[in-house]
PDB file of C-alpha atoms in Angstrom:
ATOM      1  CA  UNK A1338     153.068 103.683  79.691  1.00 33.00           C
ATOM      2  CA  UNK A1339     153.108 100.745  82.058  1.00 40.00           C
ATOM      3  CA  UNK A1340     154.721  97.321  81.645  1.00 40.00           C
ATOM      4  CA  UNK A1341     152.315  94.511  79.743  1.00 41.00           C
ATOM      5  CA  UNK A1342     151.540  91.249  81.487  1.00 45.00           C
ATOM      6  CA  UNK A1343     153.501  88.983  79.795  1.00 43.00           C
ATOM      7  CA  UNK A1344     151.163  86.079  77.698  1.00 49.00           C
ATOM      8  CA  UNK A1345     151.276  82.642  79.092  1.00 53.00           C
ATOM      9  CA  UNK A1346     152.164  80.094  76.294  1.00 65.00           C
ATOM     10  CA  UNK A1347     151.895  76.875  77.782  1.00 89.00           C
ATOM     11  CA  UNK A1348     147.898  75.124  77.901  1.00 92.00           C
ATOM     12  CA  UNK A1349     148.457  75.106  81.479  1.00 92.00           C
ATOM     13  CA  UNK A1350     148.585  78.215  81.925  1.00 89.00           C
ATOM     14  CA  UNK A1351     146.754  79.601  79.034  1.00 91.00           C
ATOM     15  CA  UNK A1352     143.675  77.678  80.649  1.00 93.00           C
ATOM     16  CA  UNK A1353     143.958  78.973  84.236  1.00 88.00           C
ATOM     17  CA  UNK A1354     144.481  82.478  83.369  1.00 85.00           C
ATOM     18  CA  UNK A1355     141.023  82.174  81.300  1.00 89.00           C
ATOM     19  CA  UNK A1356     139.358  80.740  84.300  1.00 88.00           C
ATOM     20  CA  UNK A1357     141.028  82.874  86.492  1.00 81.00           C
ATOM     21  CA  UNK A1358     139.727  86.115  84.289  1.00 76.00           C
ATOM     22  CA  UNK A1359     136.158  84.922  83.982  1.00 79.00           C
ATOM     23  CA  UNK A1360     136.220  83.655  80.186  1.00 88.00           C
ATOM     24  CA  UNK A1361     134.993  79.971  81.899  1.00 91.00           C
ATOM     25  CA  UNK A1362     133.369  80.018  84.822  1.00 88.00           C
ATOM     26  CA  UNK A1363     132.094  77.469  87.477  1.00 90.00           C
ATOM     27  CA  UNK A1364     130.050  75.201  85.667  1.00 92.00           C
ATOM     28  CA  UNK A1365     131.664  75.514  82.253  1.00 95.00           C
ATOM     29  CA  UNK A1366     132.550  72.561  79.923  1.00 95.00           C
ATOM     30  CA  UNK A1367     135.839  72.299  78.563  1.00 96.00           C
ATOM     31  CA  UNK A1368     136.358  70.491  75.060  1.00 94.00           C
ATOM     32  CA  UNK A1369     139.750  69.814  74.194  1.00 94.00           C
ATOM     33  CA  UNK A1370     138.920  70.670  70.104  1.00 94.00           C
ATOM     34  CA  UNK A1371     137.699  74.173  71.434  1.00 95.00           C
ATOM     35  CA  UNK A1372     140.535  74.700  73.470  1.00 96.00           C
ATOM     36  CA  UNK A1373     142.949  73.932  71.119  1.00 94.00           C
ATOM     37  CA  UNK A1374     141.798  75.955  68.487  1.00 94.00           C
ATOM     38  CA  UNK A1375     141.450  79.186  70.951  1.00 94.00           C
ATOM     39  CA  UNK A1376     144.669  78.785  72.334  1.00 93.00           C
ATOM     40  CA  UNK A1377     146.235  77.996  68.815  1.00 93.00           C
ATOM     41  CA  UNK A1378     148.096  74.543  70.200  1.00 92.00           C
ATOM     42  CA  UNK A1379     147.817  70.906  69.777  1.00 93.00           C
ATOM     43  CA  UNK A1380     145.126  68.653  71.774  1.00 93.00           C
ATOM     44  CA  UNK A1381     147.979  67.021  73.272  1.00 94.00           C
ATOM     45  CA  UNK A1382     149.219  69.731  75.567  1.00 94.00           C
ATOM     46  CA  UNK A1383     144.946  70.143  76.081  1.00 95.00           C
ATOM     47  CA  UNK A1384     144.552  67.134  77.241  1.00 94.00           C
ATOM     48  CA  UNK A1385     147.941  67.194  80.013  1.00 95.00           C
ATOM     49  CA  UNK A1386     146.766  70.065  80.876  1.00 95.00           C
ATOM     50  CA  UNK A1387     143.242  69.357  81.397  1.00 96.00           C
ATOM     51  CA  UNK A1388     144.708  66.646  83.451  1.00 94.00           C
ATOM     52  CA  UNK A1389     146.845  68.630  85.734  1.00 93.00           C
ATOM     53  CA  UNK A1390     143.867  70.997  86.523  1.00 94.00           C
ATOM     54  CA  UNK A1391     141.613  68.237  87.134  1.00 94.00           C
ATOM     55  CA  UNK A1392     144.044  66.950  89.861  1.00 92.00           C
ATOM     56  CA  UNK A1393     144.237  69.977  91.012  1.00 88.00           C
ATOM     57  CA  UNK A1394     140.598  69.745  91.079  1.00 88.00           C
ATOM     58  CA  UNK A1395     140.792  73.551  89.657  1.00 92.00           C
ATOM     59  CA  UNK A1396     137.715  71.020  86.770  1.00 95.00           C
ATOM     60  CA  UNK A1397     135.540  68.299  87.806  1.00 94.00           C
ATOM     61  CA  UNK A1398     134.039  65.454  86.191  1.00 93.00           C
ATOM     62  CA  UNK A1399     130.299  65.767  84.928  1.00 90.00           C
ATOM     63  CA  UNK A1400     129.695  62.262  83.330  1.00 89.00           C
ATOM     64  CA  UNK A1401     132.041  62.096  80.240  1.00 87.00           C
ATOM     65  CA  UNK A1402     132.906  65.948  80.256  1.00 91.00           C
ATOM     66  CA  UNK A1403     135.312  68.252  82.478  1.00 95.00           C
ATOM     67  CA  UNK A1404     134.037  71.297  83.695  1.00 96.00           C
ATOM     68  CA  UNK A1405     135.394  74.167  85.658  1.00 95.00           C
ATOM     69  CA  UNK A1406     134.746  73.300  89.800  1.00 93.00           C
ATOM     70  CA  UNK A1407     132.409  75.186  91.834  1.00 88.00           C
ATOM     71  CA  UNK A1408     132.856  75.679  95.792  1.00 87.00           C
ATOM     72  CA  UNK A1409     130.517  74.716  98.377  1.00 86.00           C
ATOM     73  CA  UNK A1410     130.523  76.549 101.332  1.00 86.00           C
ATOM     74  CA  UNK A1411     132.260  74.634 103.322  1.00 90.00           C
ATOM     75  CA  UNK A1412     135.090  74.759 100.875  1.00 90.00           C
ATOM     76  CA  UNK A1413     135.325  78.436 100.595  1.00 90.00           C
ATOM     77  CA  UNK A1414     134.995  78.755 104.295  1.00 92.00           C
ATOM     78  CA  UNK A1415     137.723  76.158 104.594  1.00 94.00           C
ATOM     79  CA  UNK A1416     139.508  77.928 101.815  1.00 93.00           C
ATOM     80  CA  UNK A1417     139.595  81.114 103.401  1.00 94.00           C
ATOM     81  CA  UNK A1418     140.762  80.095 107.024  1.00 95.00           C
ATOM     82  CA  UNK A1419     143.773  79.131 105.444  1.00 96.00           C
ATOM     83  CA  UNK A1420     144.347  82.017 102.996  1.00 96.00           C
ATOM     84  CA  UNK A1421     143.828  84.390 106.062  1.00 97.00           C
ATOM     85  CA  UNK A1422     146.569  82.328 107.541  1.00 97.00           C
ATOM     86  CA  UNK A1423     149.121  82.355 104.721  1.00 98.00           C
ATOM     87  CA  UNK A1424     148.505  86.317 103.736  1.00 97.00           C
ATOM     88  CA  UNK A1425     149.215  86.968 107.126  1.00 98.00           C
ATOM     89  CA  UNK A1426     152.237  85.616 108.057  1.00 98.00           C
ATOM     90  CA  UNK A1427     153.134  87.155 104.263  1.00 98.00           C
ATOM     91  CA  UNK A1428     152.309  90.290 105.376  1.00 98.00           C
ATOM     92  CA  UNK A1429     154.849  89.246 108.306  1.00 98.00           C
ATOM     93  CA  UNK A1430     157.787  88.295 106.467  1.00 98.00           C
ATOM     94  CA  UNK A1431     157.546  91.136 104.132  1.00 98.00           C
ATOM     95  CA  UNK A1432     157.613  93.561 106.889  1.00 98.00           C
ATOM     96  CA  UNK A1433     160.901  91.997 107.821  1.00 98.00           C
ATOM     97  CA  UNK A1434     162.327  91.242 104.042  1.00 98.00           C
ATOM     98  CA  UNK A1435     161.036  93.447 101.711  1.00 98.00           C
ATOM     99  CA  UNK A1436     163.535  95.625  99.776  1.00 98.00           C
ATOM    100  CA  UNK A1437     162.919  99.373  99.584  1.00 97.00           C
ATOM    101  CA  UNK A1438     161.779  98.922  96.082  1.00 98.00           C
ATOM    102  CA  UNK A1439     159.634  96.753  96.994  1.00 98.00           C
ATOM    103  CA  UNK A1440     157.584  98.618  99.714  1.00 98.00           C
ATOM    104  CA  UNK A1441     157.646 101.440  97.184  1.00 98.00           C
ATOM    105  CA  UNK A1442     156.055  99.596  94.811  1.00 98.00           C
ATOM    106  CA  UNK A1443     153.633  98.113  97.088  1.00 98.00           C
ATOM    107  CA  UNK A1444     152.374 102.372  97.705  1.00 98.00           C
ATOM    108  CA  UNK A1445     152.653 102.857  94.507  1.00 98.00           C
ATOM    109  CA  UNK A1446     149.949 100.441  93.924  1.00 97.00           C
ATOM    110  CA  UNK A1447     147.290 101.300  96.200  1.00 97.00           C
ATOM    111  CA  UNK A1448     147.733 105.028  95.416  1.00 96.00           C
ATOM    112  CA  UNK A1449     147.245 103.612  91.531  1.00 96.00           C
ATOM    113  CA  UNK A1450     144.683 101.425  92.386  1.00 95.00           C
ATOM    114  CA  UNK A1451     142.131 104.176  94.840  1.00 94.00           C
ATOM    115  CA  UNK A1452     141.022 104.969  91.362  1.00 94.00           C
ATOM    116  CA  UNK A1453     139.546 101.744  90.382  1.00 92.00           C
ATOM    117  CA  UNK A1454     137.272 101.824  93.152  1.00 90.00           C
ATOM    118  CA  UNK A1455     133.978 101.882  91.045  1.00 88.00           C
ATOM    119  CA  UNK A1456     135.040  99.062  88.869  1.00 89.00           C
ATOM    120  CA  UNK A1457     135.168  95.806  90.632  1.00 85.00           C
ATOM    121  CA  UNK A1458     136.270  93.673  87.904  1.00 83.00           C
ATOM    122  CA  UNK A1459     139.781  96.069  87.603  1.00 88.00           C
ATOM    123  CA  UNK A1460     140.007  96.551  91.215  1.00 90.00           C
ATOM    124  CA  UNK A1461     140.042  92.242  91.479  1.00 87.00           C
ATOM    125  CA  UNK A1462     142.714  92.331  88.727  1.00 86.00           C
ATOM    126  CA  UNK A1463     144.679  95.173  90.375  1.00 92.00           C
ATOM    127  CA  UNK A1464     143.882  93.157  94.096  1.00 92.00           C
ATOM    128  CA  UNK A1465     145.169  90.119  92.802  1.00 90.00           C
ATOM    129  CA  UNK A1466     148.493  92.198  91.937  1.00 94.00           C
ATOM    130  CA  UNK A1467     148.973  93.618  94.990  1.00 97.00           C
ATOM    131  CA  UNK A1468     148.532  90.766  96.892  1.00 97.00           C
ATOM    132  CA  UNK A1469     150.871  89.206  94.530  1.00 96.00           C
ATOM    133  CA  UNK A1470     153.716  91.766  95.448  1.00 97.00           C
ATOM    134  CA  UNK A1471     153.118  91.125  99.310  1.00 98.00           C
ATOM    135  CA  UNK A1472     153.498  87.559  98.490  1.00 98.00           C
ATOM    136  CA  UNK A1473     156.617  87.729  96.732  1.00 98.00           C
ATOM    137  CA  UNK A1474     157.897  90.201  99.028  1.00 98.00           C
ATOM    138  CA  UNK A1475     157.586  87.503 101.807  1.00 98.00           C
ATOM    139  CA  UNK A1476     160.977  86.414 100.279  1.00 98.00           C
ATOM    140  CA  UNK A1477     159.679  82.749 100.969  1.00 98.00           C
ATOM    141  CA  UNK A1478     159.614  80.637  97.782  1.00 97.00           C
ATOM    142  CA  UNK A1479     157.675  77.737  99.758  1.00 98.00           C
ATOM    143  CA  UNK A1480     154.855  80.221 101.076  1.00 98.00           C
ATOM    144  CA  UNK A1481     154.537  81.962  97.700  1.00 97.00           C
ATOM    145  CA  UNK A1482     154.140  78.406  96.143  1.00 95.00           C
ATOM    146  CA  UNK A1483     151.213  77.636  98.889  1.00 96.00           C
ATOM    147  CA  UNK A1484     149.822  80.751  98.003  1.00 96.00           C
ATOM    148  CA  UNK A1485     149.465  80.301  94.335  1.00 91.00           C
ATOM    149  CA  UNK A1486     147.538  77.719  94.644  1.00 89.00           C
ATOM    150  CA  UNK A1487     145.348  79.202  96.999  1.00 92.00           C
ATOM    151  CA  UNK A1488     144.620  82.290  95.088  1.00 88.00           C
ATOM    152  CA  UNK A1489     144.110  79.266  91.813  1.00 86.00           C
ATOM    153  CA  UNK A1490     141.361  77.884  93.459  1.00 89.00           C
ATOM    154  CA  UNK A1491     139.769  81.585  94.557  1.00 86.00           C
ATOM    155  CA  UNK A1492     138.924  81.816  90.671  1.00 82.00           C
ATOM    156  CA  UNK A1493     136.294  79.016  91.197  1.00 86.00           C
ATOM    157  CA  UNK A1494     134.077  81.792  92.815  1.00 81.00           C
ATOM    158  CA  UNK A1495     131.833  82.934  90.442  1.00 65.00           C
ATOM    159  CA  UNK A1496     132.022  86.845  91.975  1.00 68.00           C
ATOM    160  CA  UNK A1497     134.709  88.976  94.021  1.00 72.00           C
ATOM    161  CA  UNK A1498     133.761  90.392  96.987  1.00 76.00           C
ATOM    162  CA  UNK A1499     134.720  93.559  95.767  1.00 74.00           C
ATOM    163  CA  UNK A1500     131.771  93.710  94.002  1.00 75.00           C
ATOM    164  CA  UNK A1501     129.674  94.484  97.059  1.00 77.00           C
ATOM    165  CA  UNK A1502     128.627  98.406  97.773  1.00 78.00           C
ATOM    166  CA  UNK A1503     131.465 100.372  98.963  1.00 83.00           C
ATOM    167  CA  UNK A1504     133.763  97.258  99.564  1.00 87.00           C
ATOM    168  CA  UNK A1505     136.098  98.687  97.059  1.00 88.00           C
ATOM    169  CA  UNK A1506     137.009 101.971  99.033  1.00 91.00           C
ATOM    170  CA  UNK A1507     136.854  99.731 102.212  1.00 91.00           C
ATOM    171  CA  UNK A1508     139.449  97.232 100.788  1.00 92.00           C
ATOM    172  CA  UNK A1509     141.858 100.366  99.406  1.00 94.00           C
ATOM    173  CA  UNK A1510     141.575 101.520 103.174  1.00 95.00           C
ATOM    174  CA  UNK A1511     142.619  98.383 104.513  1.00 96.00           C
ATOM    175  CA  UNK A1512     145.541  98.406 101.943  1.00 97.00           C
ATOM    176  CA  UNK A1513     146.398 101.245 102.495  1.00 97.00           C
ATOM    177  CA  UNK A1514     147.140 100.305 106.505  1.00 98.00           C
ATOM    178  CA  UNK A1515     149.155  96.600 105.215  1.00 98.00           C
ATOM    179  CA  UNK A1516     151.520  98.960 103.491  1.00 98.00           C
ATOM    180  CA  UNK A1517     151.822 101.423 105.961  1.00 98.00           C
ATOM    181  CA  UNK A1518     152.745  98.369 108.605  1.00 98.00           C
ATOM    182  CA  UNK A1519     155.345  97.241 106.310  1.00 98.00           C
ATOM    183  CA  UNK A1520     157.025 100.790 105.437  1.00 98.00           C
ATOM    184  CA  UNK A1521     156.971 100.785 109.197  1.00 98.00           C
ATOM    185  CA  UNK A1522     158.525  97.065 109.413  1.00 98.00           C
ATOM    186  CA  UNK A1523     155.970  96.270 111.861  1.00 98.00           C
ATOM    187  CA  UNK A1524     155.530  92.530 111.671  1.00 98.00           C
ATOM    188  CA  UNK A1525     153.053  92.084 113.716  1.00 98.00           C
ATOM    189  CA  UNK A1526     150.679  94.899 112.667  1.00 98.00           C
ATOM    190  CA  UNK A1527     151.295  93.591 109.272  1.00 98.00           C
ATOM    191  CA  UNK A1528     150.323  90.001 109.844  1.00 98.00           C
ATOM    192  CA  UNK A1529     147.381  91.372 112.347  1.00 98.00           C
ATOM    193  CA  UNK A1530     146.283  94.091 109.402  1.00 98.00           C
ATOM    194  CA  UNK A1531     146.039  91.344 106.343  1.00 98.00           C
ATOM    195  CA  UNK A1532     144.535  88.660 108.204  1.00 97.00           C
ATOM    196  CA  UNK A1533     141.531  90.966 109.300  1.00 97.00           C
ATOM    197  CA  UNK A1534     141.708  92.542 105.419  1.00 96.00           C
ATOM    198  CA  UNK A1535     140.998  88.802 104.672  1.00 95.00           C
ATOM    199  CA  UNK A1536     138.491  88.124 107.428  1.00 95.00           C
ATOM    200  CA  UNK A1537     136.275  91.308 106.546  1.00 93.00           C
ATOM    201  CA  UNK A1538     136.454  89.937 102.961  1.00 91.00           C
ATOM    202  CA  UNK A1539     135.036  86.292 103.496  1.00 91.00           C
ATOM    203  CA  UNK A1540     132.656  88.027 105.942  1.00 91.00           C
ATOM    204  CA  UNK A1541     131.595  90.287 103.049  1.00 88.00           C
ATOM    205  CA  UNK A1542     130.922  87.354 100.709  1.00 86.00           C
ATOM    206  CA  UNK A1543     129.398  85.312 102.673  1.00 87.00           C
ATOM    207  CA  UNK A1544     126.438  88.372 102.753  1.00 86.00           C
ATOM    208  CA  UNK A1545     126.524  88.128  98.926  1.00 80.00           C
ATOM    209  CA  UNK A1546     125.628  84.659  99.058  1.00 77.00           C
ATOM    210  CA  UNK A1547     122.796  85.004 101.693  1.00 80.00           C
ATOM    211  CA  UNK A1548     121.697  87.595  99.554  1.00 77.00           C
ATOM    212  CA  UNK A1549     121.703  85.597  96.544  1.00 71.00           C
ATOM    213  CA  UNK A1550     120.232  82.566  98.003  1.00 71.00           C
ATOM    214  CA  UNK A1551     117.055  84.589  98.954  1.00 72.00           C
ATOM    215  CA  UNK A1552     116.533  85.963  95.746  1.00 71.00           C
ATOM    216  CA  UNK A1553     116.620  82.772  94.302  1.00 67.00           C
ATOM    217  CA  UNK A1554     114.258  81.367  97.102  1.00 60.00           C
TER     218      UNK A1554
END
């Protein structure tokens, strides 16, 4: 039986994990009353945390209300330049830093997670773990901290690239050849491997959104 994620009890967090899992999406109005009675907490805590998100502008203003942000495309182009950046020199560092345990776990996941590969909406939950792990394994409390946030504001697009046809088995592949890099403490083919693993992804939504747009047109 494997480990439970531990619950978030703060607002803060409480909220962002329900954006972050799809229960409010782009577009979504938050109401402190609601939220508070969900979440089983005071509006007080709500509203700070409402607050914090907003500056983090993980919500936006819509006249009186806050609602959850939406990307343009400039923003999730600009967004992804720098998280193909950041996972990279991740990727890096953990070649040089991780512990054996580490690197075992790291297999361990993408041999667990080839089997998810028809269910996009578990394979983004399992992705976001394993990218997660190479973070942390970076051993590089300032980078993971950038990278939080980054991977924060990925949960104001509305659909994971994962989604698209046989990007799931493509993105195990590709994780598959990170790990091997870092078993191998290749730095450089690790940072080279995750940046293009990032690259092919943004490259692979921005075809869903073409897509969409000319369905809608």
């Amino acid at each position: 039986m494997g480990l439970q994620k531990p619950q978030p009890t703060d607002a803060y967090s409480m909220i962002l994990e329900a954006i972050d899992l799809g229960v409010y999406r782009p577009g979504d109005r938050l109401v402190e009353s609601e939220l508070a009675e969900r979440f089983g907490v005071s509006r007080t805590p709500i509203r700070e945390a409402l607050q914090r998100l907003e500056t983090q502008s993980l919500l936006a203003r819509d006249g009186r209300s806050l609602i959850v942000a939406s990307l343009d495309h400039n923003q999730m182009a600009e967004l992804y330049v720098v998280r193909r950046e950041l996972e990279g020199l991740a990727a890096g560092l953990a070649a040089q830093h991780a512990t054996e345990e580490e690197v075992r776990i790291l297999r361990e996941m993408v041999e667990a997670d080839n089997a998810l590969t028809d269910n996009p909406a578990a394979l983004a939950r399992a992705n976001r773990r394993f990218h997660k792990q190479i973070h942390l394994a970076s051993h590089n409390r300032y980078l993971v901290q950038q990278l939080d946030l980054v991977h924060r504001t990925m949960a104001l697009m509305a659909t994971t690239s994962l989604a698209a046809d046989g990007r799931g088995k493509i993105a195990q592949a590709e994780h598959d050849s990170i790990v091997k890099a870092i078993e191998a403490k290749d730095s450089e083919a690790a940072h080279d491997a995750l940046r293009e693993h990032i690259s092919v992804a943004f490259m692979t939504r921005l075809k869903q959104d073409a897509a969409r747009r000319e369905e809608d047109g």
